[in-house]
Short mmCIF file of C-alpha atoms and ligand atoms in Angstrom, two decimals:
data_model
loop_
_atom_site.label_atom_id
_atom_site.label_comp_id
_atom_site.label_asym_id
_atom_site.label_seq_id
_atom_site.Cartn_x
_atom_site.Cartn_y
_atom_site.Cartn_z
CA UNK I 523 85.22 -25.23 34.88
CA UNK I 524 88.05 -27.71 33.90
CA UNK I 525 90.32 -28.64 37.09
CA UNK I 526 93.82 -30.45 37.05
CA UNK I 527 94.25 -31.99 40.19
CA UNK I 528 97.74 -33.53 40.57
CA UNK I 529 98.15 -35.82 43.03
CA UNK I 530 94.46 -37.09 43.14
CA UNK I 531 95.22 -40.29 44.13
CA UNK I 532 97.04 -39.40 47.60
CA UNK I 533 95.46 -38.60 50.71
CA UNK I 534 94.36 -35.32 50.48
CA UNK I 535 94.14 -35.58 46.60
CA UNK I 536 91.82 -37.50 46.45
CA UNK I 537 89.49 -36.56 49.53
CA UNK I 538 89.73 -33.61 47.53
CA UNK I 539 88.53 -34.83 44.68
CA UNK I 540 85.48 -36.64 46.20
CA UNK I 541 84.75 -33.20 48.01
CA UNK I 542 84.75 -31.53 44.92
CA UNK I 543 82.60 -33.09 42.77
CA UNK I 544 79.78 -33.66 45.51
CA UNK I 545 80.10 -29.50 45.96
CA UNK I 546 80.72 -28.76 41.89
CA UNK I 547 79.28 -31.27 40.03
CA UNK I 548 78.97 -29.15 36.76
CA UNK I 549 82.77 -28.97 37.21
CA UNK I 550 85.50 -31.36 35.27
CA UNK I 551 88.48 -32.84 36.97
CA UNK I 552 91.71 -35.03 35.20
CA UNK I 553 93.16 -36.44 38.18
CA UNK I 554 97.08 -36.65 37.10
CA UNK I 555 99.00 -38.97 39.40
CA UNK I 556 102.00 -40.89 39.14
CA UNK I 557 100.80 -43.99 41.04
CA UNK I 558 103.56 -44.25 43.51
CA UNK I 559 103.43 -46.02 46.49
CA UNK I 560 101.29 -43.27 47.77
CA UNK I 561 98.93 -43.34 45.20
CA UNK I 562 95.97 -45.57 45.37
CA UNK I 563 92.75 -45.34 42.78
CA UNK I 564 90.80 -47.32 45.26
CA UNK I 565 90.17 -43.81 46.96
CA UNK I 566 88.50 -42.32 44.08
CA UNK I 567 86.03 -46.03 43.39
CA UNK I 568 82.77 -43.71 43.89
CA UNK I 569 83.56 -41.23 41.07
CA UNK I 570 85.36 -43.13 38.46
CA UNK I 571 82.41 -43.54 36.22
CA UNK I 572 81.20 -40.02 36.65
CA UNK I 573 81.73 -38.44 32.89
CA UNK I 574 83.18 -35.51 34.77
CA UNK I 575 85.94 -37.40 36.03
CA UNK I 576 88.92 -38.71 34.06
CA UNK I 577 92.14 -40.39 35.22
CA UNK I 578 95.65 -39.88 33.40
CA UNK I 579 99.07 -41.49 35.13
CA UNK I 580 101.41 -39.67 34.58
CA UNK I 581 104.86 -38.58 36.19
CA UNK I 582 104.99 -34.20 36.72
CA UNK I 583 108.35 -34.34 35.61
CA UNK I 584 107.66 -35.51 32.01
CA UNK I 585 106.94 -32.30 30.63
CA UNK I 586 105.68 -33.31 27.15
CA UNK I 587 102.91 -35.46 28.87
CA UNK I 588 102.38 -32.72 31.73
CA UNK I 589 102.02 -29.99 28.51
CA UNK I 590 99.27 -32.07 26.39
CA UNK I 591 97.06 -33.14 29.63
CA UNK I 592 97.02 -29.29 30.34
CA UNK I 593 95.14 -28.67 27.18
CA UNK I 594 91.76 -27.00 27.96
CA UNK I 595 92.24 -27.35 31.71
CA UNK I 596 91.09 -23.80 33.49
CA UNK I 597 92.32 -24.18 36.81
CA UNK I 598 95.46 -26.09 38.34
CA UNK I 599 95.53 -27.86 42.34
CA UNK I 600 98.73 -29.24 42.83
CA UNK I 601 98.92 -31.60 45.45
CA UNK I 602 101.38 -34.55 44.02
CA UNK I 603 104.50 -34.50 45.72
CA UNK I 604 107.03 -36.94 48.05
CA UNK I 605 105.52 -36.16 51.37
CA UNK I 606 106.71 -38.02 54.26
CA UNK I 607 109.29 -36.45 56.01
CA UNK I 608 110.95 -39.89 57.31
CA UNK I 609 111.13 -41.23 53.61
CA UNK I 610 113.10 -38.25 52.85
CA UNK I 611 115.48 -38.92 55.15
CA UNK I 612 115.98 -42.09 53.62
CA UNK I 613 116.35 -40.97 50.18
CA UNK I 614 115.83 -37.35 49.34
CA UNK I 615 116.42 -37.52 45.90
CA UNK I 616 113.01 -38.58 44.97
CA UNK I 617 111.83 -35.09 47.20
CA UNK I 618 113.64 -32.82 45.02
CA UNK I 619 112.63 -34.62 41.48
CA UNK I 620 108.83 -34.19 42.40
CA UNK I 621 108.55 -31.37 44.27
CA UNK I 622 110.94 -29.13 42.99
CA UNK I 623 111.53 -30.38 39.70
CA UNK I 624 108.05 -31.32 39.17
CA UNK I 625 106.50 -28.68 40.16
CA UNK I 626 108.47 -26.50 37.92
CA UNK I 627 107.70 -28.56 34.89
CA UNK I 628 103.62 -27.80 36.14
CA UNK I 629 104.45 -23.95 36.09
CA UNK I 630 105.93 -24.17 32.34
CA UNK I 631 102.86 -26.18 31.58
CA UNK I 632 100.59 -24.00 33.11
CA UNK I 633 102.16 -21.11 31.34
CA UNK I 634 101.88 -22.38 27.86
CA UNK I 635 98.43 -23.43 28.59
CA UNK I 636 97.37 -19.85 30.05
CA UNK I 637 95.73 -21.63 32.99
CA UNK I 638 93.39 -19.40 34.74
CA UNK I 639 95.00 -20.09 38.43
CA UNK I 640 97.38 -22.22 39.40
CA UNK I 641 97.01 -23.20 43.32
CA UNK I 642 100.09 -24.47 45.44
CA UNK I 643 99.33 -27.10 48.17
CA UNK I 644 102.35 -26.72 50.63
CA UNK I 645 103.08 -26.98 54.55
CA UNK I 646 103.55 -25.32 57.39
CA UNK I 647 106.66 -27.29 57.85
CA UNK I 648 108.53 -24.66 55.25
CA UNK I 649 108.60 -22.42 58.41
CA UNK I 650 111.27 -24.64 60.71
CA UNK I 651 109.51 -25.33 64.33
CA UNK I 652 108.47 -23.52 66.94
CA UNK I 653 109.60 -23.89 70.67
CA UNK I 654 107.86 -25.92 73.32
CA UNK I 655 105.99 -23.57 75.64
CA UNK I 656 105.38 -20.52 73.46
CA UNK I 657 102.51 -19.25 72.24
CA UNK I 658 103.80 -18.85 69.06
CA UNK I 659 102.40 -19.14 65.80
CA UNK I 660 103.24 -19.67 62.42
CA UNK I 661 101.44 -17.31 59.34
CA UNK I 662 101.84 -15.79 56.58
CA UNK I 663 104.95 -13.58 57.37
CA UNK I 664 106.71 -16.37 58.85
CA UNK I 665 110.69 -16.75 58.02
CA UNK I 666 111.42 -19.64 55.48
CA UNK I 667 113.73 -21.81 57.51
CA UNK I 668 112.80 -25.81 56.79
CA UNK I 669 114.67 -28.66 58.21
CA UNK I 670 114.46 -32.01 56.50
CA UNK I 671 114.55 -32.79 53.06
CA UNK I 672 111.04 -33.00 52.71
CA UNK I 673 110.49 -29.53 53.91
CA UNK I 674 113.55 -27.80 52.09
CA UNK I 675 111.70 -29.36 48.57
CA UNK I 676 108.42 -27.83 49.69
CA UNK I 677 110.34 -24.19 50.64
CA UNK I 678 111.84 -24.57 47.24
CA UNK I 679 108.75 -25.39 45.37
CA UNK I 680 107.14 -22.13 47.47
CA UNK I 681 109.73 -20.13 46.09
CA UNK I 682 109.27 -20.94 42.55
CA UNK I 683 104.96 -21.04 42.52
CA UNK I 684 106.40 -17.25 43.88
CA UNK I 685 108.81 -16.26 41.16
CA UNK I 686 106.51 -17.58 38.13
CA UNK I 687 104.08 -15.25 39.67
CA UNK I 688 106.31 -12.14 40.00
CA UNK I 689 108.30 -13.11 36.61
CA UNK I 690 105.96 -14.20 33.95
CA UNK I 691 102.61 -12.88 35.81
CA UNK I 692 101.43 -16.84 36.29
CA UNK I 693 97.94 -16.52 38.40
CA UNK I 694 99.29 -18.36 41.64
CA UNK I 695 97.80 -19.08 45.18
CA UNK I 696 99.19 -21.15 47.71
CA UNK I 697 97.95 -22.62 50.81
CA UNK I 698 100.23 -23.82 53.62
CA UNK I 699 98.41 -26.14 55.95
CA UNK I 700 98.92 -28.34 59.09
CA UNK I 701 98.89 -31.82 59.90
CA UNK I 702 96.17 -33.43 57.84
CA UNK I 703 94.20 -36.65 59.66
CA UNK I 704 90.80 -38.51 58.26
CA UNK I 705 90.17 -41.62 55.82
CA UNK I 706 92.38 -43.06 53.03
CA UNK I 707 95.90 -41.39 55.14
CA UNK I 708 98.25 -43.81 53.95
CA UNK I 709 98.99 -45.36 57.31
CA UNK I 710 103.26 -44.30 57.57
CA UNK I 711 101.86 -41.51 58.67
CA UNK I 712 101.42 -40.95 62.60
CA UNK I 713 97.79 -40.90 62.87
CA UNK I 714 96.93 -43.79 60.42
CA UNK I 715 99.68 -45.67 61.81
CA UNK I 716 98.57 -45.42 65.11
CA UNK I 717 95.18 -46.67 64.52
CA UNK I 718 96.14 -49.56 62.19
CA UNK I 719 98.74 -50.46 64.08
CA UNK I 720 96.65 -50.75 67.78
CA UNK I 721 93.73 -52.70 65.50
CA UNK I 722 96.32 -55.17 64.46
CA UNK I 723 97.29 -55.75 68.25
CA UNK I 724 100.77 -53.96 67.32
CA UNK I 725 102.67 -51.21 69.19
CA UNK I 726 102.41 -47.41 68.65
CA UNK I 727 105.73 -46.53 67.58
CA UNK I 728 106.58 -43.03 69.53
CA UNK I 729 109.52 -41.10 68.78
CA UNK I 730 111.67 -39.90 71.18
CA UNK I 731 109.95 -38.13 74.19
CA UNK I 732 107.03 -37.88 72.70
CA UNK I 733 106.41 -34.32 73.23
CA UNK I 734 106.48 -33.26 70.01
CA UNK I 735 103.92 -30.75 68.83
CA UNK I 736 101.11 -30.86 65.56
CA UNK I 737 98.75 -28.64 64.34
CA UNK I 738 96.12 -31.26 63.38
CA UNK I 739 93.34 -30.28 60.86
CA UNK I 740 90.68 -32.40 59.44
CA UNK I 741 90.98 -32.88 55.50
CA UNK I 742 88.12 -31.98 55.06
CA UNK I 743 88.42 -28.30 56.72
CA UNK I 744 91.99 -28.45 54.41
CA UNK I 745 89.51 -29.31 50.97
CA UNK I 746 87.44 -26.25 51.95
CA UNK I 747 89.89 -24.07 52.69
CA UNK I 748 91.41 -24.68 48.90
CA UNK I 749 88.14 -24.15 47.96
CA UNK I 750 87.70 -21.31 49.25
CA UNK I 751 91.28 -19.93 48.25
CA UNK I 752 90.14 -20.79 44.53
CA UNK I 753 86.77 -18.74 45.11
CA UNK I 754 87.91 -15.59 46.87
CA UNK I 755 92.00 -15.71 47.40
CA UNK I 756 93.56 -12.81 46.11
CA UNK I 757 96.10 -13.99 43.11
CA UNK I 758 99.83 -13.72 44.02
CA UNK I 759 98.55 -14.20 48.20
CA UNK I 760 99.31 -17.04 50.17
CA UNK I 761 96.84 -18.49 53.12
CA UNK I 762 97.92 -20.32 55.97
CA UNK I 763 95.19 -22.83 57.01
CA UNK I 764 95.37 -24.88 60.36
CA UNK I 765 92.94 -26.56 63.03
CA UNK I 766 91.46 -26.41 66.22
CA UNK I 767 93.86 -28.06 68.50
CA UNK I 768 95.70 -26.39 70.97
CA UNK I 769 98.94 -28.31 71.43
CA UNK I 770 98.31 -31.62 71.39
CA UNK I 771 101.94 -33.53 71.62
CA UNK I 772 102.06 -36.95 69.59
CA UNK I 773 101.56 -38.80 73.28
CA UNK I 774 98.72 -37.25 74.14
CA UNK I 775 97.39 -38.39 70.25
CA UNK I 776 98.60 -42.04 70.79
CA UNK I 777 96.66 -41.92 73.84
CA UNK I 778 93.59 -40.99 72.57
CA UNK I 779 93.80 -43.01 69.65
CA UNK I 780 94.22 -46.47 72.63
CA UNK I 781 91.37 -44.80 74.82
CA UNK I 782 89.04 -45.10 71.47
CA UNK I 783 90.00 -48.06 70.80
CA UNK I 784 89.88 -49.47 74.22
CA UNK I 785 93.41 -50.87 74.53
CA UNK I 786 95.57 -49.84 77.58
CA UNK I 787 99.25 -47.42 77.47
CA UNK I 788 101.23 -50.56 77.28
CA UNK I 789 100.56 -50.34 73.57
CA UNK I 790 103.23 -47.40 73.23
CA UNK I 791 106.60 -48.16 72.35
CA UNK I 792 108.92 -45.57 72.62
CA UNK I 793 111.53 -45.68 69.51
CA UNK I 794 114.97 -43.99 67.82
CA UNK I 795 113.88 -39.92 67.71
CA UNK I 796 113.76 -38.79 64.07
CA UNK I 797 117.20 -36.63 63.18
CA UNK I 798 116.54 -32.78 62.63
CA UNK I 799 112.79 -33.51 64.75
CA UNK I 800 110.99 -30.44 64.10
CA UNK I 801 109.65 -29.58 68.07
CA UNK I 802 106.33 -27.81 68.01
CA UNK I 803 103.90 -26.45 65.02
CA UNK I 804 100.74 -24.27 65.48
CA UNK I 805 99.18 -22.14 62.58
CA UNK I 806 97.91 -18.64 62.95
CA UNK I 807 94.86 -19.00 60.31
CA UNK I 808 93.53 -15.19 60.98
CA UNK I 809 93.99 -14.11 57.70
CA UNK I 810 92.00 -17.15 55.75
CA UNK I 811 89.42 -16.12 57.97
CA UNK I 812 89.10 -12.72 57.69
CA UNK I 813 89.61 -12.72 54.18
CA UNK I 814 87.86 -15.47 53.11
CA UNK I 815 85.49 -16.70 56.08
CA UNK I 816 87.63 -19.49 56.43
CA UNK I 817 87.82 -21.73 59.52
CA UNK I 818 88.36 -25.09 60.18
CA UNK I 819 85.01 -26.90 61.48
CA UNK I 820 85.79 -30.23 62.88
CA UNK I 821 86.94 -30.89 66.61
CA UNK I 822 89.85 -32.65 66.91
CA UNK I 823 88.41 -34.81 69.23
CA UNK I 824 84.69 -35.37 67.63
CA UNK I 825 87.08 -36.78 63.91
CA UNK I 826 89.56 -37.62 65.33
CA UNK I 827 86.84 -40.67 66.89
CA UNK I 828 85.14 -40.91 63.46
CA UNK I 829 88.51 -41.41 61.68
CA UNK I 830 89.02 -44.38 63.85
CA UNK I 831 85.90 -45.85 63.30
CA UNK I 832 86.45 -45.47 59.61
CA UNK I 833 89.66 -47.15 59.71
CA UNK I 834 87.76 -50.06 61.77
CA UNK I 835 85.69 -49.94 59.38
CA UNK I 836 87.52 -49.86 55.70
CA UNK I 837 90.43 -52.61 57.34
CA UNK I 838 90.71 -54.04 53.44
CA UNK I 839 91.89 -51.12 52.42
CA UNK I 840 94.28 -50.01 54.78
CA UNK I 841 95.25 -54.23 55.03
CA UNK I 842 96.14 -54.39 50.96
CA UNK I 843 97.99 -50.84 51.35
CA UNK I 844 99.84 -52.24 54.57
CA UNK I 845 100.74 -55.40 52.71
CA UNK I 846 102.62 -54.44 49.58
CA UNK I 847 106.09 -51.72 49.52
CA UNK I 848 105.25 -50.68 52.66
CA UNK I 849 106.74 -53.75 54.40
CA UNK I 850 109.92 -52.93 53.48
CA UNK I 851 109.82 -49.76 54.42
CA UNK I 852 108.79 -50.63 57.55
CA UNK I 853 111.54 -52.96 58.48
CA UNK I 854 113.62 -50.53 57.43
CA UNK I 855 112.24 -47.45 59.40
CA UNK I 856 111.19 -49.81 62.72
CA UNK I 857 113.53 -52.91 62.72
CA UNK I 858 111.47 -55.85 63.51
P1 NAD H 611 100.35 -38.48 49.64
O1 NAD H 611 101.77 -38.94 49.79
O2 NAD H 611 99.27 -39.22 50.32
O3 NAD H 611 99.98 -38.43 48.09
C1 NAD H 611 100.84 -37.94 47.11
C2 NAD H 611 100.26 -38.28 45.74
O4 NAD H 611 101.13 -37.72 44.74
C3 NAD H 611 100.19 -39.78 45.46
O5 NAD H 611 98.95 -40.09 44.85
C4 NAD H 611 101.33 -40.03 44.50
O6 NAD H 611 101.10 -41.12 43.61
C5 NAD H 611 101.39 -38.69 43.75
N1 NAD H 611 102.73 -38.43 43.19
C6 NAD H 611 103.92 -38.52 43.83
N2 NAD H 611 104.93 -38.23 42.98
C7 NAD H 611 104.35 -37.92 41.79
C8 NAD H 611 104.86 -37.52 40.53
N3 NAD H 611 106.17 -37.40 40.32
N4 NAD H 611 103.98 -37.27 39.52
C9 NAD H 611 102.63 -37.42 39.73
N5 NAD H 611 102.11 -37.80 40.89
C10 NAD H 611 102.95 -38.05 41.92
O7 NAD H 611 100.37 -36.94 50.08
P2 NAD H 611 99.26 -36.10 50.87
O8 NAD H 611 99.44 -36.32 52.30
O9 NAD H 611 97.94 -36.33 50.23
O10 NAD H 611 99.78 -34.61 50.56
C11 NAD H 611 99.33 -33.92 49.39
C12 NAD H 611 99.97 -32.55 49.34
O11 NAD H 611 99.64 -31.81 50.51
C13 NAD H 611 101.51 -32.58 49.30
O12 NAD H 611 101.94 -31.59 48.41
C14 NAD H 611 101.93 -32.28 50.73
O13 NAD H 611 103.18 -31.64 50.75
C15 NAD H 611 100.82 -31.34 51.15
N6 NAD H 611 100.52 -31.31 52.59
C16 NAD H 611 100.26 -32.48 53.25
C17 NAD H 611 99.93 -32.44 54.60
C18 NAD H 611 99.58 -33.71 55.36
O14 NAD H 611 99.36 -33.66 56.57
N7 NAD H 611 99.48 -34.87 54.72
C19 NAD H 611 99.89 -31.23 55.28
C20 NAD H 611 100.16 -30.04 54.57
C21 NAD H 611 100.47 -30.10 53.22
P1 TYD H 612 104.13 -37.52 60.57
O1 TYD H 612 102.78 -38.11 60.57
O2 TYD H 612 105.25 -38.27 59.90
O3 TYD H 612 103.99 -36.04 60.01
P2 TYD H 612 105.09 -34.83 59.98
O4 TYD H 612 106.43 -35.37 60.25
O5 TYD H 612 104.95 -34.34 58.57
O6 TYD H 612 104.61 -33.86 61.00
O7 TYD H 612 104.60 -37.29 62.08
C1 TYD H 612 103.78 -36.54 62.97
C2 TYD H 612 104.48 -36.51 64.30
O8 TYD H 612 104.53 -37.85 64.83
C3 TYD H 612 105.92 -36.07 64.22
O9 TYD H 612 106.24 -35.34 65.40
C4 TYD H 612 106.72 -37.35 64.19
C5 TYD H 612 105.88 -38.27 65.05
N1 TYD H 612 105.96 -39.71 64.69
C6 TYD H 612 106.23 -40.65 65.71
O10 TYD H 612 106.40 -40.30 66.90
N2 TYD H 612 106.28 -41.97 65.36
C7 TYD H 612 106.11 -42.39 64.08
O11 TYD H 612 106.20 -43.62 63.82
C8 TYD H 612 105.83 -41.43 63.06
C9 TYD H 612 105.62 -41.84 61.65
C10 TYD H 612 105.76 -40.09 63.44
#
């Protein structure tokens, strides 16, 4: 089988990729990533000389390039997109040119290639958020009702993965996860940030209260899950994938993360809330596992340890990463 990741080079892209092609080796992947800030090849170092792999940068919203590197490919994962929500507060034009546009110009292709599935990486953040104190949970008959820019070009991209399906019969899946942690996160994200930033002697930047709520899976349960989607997901269906934690607010994570790392609460710094903060998520995965004997495997707890000793451990990568764009974005999100 012939797989087109996009994205490959991200986060989950390409822990994806390295899951992949330790668990189908007789399988081909063309990693198709833009290379933005985001996108780092370093990730992918222990299969880039495996004949199965092959690397083409490219932007998804060229759609002559996105039509030829199609050719011969089987199946579709699309994971490239704009995909922190505090960047697209900044600037959300980028989010719609990727993730709507772009994902569009991946269905055409996908079309004209008669691509045997095309699977849908999205969020749970398409949903809106829940209240504090519930016990609700999102799934898969949750209302669309995002809130930031990120999440409206994810609800958009939903709807059309949706409508190519029910239009021109395009073989669709789509998965819409929770709060990924583990190795190569780019480190703007909470998790990452946290760690690199209490290694570096630096403060945990908190927004707000703090008592904001995440569903946090391990990528690798996330990899499996598509997997699994890809083996035994019904086409047209979507599957709602989340972890094991039982509201955990982003305190109670920055806490952890000092406790592992030995360094005492005085390395929290609470900052400016983020406009349109989305409260509390939590995923109802039921579904993924009756249907597919899904569930997410790794405590919360257990990785969440492991993920800081790999960032101890891999500090020139997360040190190059830290040093280039992301400065400026930094200053810009964080003052001095
Ligand atoms: P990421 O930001 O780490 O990586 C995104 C990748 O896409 C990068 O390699 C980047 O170079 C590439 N890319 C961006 N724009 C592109 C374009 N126009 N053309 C080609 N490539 C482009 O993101 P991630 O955290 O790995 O997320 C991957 C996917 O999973 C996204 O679709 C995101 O919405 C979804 N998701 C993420 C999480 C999470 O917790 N990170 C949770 C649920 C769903
Ligand atoms: P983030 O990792 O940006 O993921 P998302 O917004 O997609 O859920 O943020 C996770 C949570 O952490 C969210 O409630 C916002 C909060 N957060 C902070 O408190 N400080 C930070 O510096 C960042 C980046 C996030």
């Amino acid at each position: 089988m012939k797989l087109f990741v996009t994205g490959g080079a991200g986060f989950i892209g390409s822990n994806f990729i390295l899951y992949w092609m330790k668990t189908h080796p007789e399988d081909q992947i063309v990693n198709f990533d833009k290379l933005t800030y985001a996108g780092n090849l370093e990730n992918l170092k222990e299969v880039e000389k495996n004949p199965n792999y092959s690397f083409i940068r490219g932007d998804i919203c060229d759609v002559l390039r996105v039509e030829s590197a199609m050719q011969g490919v089987d199946v579709v994962v699309h994971f490239a997109a704009e995909s922190h929500v505090d960047r697209s507060i900044m600037e959300p034009s980028s989010f719609v040119m990727t993730n709507v546009v772009g994902t569009q110009v991946l269905l055409d292709g996908a079309l004209k290639n008669n691509i045997k599935r095309f699977h849908h990486v999205s969020t749970d953040e398409v949903f809106g958020q829940l209240p504090l104190d519930s016990n609700e949970k999102f799934d898969e008959s949750s209302l669309y009702d995002p809130r930031s820019p990120y999440s409206a070009s994810k609800a958009a991209s939903d709807h059309l993965v949706r409508a190519y399906y029910h239009t021109f019969g395009l073989p669709i899946t789509i998965t819409n996860c929770s709060n990924n942690f583990g190795p190569y996160q780019f480190p703007e994200k909470i998790i990452a940030l946290a760690i690199t930033n209490v290694i570096e002697d630096k403060k945990i930047p908190i927004y707000g209260d703090g008592l904001y709520v995440r569903d946090w899976l391990y990528v690798e349960d996330h990899c499996r899950g598509i997997d699994m989607v890809l083996g035994k997901g019904k086409v047209g269906e979507t599957y709602c994938l989340g972890g094991l934690t039982e509201d955990i607010n982003n305190l109670e994570v920055a806490k952890k993360i000092l406790r592992l790392l030995g360094k005492s609460e005085d390395h929290v710094s609470f900052v400016k809330d983020r406009p349109g903060h989305d409260r509390r998520y939590a995923i109802d995965w039921t579904k993924s596992k009756k249907e597919l004997g899904w569930e997410p495997l790794h405590s919360f707890d257990e990785w969440l340890a492991l993920t800081v000793k790999w960032y101890q451990k891999n500090k020139d990568w997360w040190r190059k990463v830290k040093s280039g764009e992301y400065k400026n974005y930094y200053k810009k999100q964080y003052g001095d």
